[in-house]
CSV table of C-alpha atoms and ligand atoms in Angstrom, one decimal:
chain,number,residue,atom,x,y,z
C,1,UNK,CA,148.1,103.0,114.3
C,2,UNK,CA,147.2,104.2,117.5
C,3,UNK,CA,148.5,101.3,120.1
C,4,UNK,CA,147.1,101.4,123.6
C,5,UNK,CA,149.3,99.5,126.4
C,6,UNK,CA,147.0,97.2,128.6
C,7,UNK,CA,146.8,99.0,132.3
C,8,UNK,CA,145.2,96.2,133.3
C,9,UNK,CA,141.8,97.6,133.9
C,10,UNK,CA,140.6,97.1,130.4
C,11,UNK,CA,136.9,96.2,129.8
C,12,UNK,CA,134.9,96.0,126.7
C,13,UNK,CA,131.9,97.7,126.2
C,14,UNK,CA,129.5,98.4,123.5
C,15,UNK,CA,128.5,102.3,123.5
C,16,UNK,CA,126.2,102.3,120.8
C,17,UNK,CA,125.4,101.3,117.6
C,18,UNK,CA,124.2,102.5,114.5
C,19,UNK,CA,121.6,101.5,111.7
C,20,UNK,CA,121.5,102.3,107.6
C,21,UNK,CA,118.2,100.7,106.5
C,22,UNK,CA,117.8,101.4,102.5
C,23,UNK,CA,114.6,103.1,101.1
C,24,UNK,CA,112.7,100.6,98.2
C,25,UNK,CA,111.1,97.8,100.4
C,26,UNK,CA,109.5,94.6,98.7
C,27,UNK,CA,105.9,93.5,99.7
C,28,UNK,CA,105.7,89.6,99.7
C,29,UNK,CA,102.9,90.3,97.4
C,30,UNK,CA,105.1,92.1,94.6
C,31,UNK,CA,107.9,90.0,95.2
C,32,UNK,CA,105.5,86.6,94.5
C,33,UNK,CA,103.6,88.6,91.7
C,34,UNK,CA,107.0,89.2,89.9
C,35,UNK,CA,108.3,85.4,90.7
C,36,UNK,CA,105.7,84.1,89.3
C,37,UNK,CA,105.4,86.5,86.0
C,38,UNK,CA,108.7,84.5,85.3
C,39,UNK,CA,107.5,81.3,86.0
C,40,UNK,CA,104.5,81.7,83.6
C,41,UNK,CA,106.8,83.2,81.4
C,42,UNK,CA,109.3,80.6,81.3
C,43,UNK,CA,107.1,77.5,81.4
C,44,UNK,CA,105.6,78.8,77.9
C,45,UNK,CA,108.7,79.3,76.5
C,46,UNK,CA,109.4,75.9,77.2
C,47,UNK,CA,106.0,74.3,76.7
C,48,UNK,CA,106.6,72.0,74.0
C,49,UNK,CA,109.0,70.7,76.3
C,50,UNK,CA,107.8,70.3,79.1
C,51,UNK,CA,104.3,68.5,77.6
C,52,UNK,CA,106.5,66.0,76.0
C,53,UNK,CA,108.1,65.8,79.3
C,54,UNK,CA,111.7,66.8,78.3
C,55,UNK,CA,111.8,69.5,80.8
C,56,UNK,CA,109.8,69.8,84.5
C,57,UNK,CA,107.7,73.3,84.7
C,58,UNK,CA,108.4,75.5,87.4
C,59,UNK,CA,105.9,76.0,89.9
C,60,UNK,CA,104.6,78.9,91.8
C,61,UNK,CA,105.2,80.7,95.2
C,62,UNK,CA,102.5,82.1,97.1
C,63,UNK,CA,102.3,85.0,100.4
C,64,UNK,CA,100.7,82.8,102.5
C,65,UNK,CA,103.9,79.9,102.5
C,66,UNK,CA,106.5,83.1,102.4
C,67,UNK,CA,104.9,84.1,106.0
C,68,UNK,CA,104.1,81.2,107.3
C,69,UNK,CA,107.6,79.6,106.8
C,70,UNK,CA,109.3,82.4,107.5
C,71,UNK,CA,107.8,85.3,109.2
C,72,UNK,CA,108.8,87.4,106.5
C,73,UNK,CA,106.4,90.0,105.5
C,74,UNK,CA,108.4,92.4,103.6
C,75,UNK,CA,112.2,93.6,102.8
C,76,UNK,CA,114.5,96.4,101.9
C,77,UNK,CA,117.0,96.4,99.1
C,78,UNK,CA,119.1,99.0,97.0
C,79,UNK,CA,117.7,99.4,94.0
C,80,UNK,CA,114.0,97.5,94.0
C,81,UNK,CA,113.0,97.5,90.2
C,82,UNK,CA,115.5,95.2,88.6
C,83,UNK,CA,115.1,93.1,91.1
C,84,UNK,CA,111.0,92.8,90.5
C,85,UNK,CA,111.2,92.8,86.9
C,86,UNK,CA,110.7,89.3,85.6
C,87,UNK,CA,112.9,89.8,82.6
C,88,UNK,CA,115.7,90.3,84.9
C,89,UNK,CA,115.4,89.5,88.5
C,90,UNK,CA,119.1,90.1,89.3
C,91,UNK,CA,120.7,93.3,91.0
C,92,UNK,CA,121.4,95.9,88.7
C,93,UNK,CA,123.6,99.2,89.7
C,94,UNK,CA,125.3,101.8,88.0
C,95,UNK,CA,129.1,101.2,87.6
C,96,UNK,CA,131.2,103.1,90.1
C,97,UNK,CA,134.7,104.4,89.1
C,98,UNK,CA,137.7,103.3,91.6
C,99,UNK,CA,137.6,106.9,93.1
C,100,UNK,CA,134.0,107.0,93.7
C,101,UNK,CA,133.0,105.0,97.0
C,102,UNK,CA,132.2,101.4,96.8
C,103,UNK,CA,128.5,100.8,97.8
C,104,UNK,CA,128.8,98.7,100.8
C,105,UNK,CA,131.6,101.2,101.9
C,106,UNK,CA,128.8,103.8,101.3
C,107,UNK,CA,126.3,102.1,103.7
C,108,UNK,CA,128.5,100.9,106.3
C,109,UNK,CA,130.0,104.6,106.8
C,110,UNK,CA,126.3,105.7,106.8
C,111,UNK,CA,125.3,103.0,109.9
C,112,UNK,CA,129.3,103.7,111.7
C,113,UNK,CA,128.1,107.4,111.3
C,114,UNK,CA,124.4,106.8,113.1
C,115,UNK,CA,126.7,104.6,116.3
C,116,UNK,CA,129.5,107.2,116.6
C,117,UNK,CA,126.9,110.0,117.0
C,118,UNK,CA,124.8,107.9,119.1
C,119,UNK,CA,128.0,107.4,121.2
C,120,UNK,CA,129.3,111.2,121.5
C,121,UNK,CA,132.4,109.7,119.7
C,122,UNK,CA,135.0,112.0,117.1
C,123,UNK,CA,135.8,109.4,114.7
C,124,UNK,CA,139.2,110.9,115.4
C,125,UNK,CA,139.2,108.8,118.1
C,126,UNK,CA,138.0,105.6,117.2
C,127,UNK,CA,141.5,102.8,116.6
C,128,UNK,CA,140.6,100.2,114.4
C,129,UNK,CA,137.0,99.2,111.7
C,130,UNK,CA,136.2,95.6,110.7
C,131,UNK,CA,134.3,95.4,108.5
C,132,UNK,CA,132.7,92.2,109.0
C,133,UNK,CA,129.8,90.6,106.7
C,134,UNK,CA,128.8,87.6,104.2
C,135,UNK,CA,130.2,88.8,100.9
C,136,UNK,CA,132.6,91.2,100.2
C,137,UNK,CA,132.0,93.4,97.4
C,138,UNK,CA,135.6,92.8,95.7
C,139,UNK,CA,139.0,90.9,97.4
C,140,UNK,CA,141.0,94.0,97.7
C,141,UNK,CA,141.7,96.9,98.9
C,142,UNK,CA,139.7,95.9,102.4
C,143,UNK,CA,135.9,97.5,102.1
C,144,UNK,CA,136.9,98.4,106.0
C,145,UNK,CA,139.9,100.3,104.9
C,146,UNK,CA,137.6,102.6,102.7
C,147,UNK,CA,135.4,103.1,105.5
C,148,UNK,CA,138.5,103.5,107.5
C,149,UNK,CA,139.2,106.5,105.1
C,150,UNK,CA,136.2,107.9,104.3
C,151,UNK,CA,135.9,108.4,108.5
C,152,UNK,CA,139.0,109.7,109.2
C,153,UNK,CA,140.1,107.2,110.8
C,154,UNK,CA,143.9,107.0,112.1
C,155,UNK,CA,144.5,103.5,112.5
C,156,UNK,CA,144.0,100.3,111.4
C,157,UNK,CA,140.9,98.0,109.5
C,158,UNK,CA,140.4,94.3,108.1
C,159,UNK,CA,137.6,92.6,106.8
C,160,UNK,CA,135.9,89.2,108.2
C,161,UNK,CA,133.5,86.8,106.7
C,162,UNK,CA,132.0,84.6,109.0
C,163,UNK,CA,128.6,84.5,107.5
C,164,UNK,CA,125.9,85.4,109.2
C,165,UNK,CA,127.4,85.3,112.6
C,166,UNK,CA,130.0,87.7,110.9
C,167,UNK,CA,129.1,90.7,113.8
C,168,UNK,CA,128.9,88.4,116.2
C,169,UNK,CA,132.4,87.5,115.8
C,170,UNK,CA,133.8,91.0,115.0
C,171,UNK,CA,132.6,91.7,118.6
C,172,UNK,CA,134.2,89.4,120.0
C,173,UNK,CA,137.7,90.3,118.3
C,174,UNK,CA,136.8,93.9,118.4
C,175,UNK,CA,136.2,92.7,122.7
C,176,UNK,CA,139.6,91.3,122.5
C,177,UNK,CA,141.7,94.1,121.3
C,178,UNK,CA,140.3,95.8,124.0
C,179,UNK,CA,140.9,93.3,126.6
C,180,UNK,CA,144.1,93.3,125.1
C,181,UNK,CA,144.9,96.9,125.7
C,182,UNK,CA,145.5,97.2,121.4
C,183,UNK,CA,142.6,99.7,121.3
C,184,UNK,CA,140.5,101.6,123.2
C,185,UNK,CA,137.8,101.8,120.4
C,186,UNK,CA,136.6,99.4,117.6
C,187,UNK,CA,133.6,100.1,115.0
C,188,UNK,CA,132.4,96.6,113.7
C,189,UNK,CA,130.6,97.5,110.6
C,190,UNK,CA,128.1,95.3,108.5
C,191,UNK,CA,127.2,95.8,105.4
C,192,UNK,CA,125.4,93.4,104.2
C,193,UNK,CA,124.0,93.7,100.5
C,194,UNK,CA,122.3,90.3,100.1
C,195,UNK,CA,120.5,91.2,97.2
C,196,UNK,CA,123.7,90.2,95.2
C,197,UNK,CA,123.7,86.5,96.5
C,198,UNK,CA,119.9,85.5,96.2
C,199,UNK,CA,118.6,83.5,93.6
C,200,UNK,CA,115.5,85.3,93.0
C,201,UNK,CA,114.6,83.0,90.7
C,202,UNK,CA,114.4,80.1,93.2
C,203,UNK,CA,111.1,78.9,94.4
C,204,UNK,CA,112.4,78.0,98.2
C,205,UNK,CA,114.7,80.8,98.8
C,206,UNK,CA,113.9,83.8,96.6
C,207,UNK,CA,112.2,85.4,99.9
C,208,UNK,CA,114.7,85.2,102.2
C,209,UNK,CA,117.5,88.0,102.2
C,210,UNK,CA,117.1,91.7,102.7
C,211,UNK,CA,119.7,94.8,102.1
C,212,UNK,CA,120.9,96.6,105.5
C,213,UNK,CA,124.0,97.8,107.4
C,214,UNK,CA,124.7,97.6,111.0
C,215,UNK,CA,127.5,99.0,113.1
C,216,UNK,CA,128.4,98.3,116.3
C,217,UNK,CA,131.5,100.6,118.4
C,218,UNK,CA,132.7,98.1,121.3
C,219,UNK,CA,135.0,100.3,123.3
C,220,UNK,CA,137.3,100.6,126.5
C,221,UNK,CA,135.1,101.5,129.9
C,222,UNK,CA,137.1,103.9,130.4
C,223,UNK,CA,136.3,105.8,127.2
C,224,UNK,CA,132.7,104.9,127.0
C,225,UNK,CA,129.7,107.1,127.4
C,226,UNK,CA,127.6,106.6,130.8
C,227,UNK,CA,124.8,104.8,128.9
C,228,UNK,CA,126.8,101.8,127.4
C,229,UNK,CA,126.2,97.9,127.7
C,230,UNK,CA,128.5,95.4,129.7
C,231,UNK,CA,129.9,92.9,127.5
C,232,UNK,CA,129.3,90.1,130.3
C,233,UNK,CA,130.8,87.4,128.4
C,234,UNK,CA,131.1,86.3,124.1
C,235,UNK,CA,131.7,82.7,123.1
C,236,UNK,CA,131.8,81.5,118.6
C,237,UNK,CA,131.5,77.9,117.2
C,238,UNK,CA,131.8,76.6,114.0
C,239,UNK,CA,131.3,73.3,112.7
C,240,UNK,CA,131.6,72.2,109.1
C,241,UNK,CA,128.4,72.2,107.1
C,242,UNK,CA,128.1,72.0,103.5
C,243,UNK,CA,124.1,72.8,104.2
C,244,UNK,CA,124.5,77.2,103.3
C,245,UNK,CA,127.1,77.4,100.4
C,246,UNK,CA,127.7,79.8,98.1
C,247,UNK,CA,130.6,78.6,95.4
C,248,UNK,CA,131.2,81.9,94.0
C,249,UNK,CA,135.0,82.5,94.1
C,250,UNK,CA,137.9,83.8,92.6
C,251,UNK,CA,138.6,80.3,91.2
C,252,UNK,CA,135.3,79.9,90.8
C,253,UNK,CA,133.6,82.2,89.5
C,254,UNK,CA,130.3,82.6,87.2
C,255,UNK,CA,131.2,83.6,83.7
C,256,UNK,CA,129.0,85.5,81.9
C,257,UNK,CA,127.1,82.3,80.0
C,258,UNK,CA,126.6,80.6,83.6
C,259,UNK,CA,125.2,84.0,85.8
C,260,UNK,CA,122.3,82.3,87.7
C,261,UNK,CA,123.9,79.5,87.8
C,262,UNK,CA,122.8,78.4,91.1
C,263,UNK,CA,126.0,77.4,93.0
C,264,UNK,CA,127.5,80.7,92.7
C,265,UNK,CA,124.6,81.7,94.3
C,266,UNK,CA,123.2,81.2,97.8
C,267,UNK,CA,121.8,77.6,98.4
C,268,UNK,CA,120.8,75.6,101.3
C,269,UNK,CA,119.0,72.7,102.2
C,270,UNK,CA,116.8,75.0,104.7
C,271,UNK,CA,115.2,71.6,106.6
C,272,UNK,CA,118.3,70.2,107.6
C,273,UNK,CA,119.6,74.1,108.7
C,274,UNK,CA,116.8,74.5,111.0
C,275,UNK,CA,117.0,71.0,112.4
C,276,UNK,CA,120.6,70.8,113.2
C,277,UNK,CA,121.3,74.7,114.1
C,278,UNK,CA,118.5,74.9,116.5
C,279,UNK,CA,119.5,72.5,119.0
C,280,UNK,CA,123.2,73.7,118.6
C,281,UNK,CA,122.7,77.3,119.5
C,282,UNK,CA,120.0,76.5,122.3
C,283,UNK,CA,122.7,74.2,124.0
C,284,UNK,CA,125.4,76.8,123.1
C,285,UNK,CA,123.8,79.5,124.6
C,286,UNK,CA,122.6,77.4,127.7
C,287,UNK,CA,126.2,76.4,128.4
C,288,UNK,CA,128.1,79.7,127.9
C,289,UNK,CA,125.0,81.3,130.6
C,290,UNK,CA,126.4,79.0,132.7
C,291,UNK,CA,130.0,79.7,132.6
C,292,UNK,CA,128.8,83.3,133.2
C,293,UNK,CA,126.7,82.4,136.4
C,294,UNK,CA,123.7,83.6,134.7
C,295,UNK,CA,120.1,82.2,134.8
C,296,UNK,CA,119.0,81.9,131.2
C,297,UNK,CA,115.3,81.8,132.0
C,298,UNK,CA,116.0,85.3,133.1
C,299,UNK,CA,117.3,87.0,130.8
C,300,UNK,CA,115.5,89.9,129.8
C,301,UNK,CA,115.5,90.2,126.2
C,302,UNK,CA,116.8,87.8,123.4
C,303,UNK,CA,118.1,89.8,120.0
C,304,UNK,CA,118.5,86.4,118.1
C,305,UNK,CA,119.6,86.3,114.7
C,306,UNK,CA,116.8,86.5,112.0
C,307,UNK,CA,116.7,84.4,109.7
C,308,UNK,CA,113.5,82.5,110.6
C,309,UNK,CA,110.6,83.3,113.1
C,310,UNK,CA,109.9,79.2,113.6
C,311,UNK,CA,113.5,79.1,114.4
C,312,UNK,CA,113.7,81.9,117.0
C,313,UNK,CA,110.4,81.0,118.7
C,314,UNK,CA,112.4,77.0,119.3
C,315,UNK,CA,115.8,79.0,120.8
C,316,UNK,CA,113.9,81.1,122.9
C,317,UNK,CA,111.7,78.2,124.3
C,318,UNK,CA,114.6,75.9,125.0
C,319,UNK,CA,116.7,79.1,126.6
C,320,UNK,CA,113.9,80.8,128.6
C,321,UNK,CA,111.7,77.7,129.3
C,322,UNK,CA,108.6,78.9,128.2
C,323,UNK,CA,107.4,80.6,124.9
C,324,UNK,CA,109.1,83.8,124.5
C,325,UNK,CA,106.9,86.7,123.7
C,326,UNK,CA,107.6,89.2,121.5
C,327,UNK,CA,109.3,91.5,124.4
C,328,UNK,CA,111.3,88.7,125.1
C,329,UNK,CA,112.4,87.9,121.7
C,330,UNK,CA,111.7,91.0,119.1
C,331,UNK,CA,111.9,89.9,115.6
C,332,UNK,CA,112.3,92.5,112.8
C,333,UNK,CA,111.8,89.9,110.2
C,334,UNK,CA,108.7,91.4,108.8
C,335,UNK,CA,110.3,94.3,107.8
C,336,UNK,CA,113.7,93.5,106.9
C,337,UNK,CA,113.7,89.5,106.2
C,338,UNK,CA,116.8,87.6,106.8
C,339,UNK,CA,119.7,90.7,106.4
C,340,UNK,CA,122.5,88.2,107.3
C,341,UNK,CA,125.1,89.5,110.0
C,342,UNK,CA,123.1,92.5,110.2
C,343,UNK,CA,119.9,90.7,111.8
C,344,UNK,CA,120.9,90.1,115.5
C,345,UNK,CA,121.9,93.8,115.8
C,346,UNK,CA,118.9,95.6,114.3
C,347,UNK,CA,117.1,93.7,116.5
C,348,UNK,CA,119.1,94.9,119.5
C,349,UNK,CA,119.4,98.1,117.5
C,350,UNK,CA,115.6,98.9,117.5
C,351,UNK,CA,114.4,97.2,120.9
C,352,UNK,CA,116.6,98.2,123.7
C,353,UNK,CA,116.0,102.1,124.6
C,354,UNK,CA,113.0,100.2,127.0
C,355,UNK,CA,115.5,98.1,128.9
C,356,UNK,CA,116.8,99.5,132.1
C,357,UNK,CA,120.1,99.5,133.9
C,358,UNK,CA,120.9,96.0,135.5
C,359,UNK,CA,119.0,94.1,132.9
C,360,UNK,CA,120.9,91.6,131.1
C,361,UNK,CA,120.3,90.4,127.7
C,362,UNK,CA,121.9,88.3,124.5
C,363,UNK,CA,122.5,88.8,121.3
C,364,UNK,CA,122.9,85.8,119.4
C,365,UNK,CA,123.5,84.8,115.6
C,366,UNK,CA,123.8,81.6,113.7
C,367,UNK,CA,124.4,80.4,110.1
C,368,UNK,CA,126.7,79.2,107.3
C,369,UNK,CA,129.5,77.4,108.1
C,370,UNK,CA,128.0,76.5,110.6
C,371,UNK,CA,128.8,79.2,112.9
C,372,UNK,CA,127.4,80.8,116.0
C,373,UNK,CA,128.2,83.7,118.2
C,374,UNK,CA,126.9,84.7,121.4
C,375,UNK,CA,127.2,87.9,123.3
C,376,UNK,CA,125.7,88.3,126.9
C,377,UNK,CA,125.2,91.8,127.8
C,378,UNK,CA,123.7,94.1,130.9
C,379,UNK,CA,123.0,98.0,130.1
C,380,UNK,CA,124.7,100.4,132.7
C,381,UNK,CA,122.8,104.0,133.2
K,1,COA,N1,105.9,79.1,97.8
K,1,COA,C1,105.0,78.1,98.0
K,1,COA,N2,105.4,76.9,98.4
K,1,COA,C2,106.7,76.6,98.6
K,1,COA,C3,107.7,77.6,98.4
K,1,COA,C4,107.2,78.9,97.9
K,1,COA,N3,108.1,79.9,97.7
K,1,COA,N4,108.9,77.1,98.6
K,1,COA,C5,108.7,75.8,99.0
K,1,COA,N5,107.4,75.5,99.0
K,1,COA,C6,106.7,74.3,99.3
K,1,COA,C7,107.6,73.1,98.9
K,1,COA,O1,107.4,72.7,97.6
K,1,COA,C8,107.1,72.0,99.9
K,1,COA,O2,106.0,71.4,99.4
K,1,COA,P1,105.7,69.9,99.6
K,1,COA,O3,105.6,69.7,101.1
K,1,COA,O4,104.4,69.7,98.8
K,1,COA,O5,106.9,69.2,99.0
K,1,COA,C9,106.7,72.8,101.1
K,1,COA,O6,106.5,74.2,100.7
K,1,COA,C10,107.7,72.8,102.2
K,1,COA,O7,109.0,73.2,101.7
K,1,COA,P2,110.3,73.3,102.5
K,1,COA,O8,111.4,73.9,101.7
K,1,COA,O9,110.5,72.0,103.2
K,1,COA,O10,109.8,74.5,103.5
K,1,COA,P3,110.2,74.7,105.0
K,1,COA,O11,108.9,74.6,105.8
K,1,COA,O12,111.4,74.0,105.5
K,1,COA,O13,110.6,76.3,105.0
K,1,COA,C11,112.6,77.6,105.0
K,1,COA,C12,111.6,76.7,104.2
K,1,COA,C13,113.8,78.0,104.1
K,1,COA,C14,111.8,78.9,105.3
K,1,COA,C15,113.0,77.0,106.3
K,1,COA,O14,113.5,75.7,106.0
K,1,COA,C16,114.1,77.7,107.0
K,1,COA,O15,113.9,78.8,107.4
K,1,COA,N6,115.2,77.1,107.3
K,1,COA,C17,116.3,77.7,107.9
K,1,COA,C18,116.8,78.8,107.1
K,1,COA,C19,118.0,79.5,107.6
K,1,COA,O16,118.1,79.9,108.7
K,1,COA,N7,118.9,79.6,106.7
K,1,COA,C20,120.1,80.3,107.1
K,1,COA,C21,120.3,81.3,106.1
K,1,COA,S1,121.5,82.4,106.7
């Protein structure tokens, strides 16, 4: 491991970050078409059944409530056709050997790859990876030790589940080892393969989640290229919520009979979320603005999580004081839906070449647990 002593003058920064968007993309339209194949398919396999009133049918989705809840248009996953096809509807992909690399490791190299280029940086160089995302693609060896690998990467790497504020918080740690003077250089990597934790046979959430990895390298000042963003401040909260669970586990886990079975899946009661999370991560965000002395109705951009647009429009209302446009606060929901961890920093990811030195900004995410992260940041150069 490469230790660093603190001199005292350490100060995080982020010096770039780094994008892997996978090719297939799902229309609302083919995603509803294929839902609701299954449900025609399933309520007359069952329709002796259900006339006699043994069993409820299942009912339809439509485009126009996808967007209009949501602000999803559209999303990218690995590996679209199983995914469509109404006799599966599950993730399908071909069985990797343990010497071949594990598919999150694969995308999260390809978006740490995108940052350290973006940043001028050797991975030679770079101290430590989390790897830090919803779900975890087995317990162990750590995905952010194969990425570690695969990089060349001399030095240490762990992963972190936080849910969908999972960046969020691998900022902040990655902002503390720095601060700390135990590295000079920290790739936060996000993987997030969602596709494997959707129901996509459940009417209220089969449109949700979308496949994408993100990576962010917070490093040293000192070591940081001249076009780089201040981390100004970074505050997390959790509070208990049993409202997003997934019970898939290693004591817990779906045996072959049960796959589907909806608790090993992702589940929430989506009202209550946006009801309760909204208010918490407007007041969060208010308070930690002002322990930074900064006016939140000035901020120049917002790169909130995404995993609603009704939800974002609320936050940025209550933290700006008037309706945010979309300059204020980009969303990149159409495209990509809710991507988890991931969402907060595509947005930053795709809609910050514009800003110029001096303006500050936030990136912001929220989800299961509950948990939220903020990050208050000003680009430099
Ligand atoms: N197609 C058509 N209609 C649907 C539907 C679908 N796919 N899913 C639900 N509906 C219907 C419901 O049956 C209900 O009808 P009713 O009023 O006649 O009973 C109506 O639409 C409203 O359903 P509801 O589930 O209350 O929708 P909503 O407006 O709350 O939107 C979410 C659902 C999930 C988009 C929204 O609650 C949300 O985004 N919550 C926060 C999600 C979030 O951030 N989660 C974190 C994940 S990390």
């Amino acid at each position: 491991m490469n230790a660093h002593n603190n001199t005292g003058a350490a100060r995080p920064v982020i010096s770039a970050t780094g994008l892997f968007t996978p090719e297939d993309s799902i229309s609302n339209a083919e995603l509803v078409e294929s839902f609701n194949a299954f449900v025609d398919r399933h309520n007359a396999a069952h329709a002796d059944a259900i006339a006699a009133g043994e069993v409820e049918p299942l009912v339809h989705s439509s485009v126009e409530f996808i967007e209009k809840a949501s602000g999803i248009k559209a999303r990218h996953v690995i590996n679209k056709t199983p995914l469509i096809d109404p006799d599966i509807m599950e993730p399908r992909h071909e069985p990797r050997g343990n010497d071949d690399m594990s598919m999150m490791a694969e995308i999260g190299v390809a978006a740490a790859r995108d940052a350290l280029a973006r940043a001028g940086r050797d991975a030679a160089d770079v101290d430590a990876v989390l790897c830090a995302a919803s779900n975890m693609q087995r317990p162990y060896p750590a995905m952010a030790i194969e990425i570690q690998q695969a990089l060349g990467i001399d030095g240490f790497a762990f992963d972190m589940n936080v849910a969908c504020s999972s960046a969020t918080f691998g900022i902040q740690t990655a902002a503390d080892y720095i601060r700390s003077g135990n590295a000079k250089s920290v790739l936060v990597v996000s993987p997030e393969i969602t596709s494997g934790h959707l129901n996509w046979r459940d009417r209220d959430s089969h449109f949700i989640f979308g496949d994408v990895a993100t990576a962010v390298l917070v490093e040293d000042v000192s070591i940081a290229p001249a076009e780089h963003w201040d981390i100004l401040g970074t505050r997390l909260k959790t509070v208990f919520s049993n409202n997003i669970r997934n019970n898939f586990g290693f004591l817990n886990r779906a045996e072959p009979e049960t796959i589907g079975t909806p608790d090993k899946l992702f589940v929430q009661e989506g009202r209550k979320v946006f009801k309760e999370v909204v208010p918490m991560v407007a007041q969060m965000i208010v308070d930690e603005a002002d322990r930074l002395s900064l006016d939140p109705a000035a901020l120049r951009r917002l790169w909130l999580h995404q995993a609603n647009a009704g939800m974002n429009r609320l936050i940025a209302q209550r933290v700006l004081g008037h309706e945010a446009s979309e300059d204020e606060s980009p969303t990149v929901l159409d495209t990509y839906g809710n991507t988890s961890s991931a969402g907060s920093i595509i947005a930053f990811h795709l809609n910050n070449s514009d800003l110029v030195a001096g303006d500050t900004g936030l990136i912001c995410s929220f989800g299961a647990g509950y948990s939220a992260g903020t990050v208050f940041v000003r680009k430099v150069a």
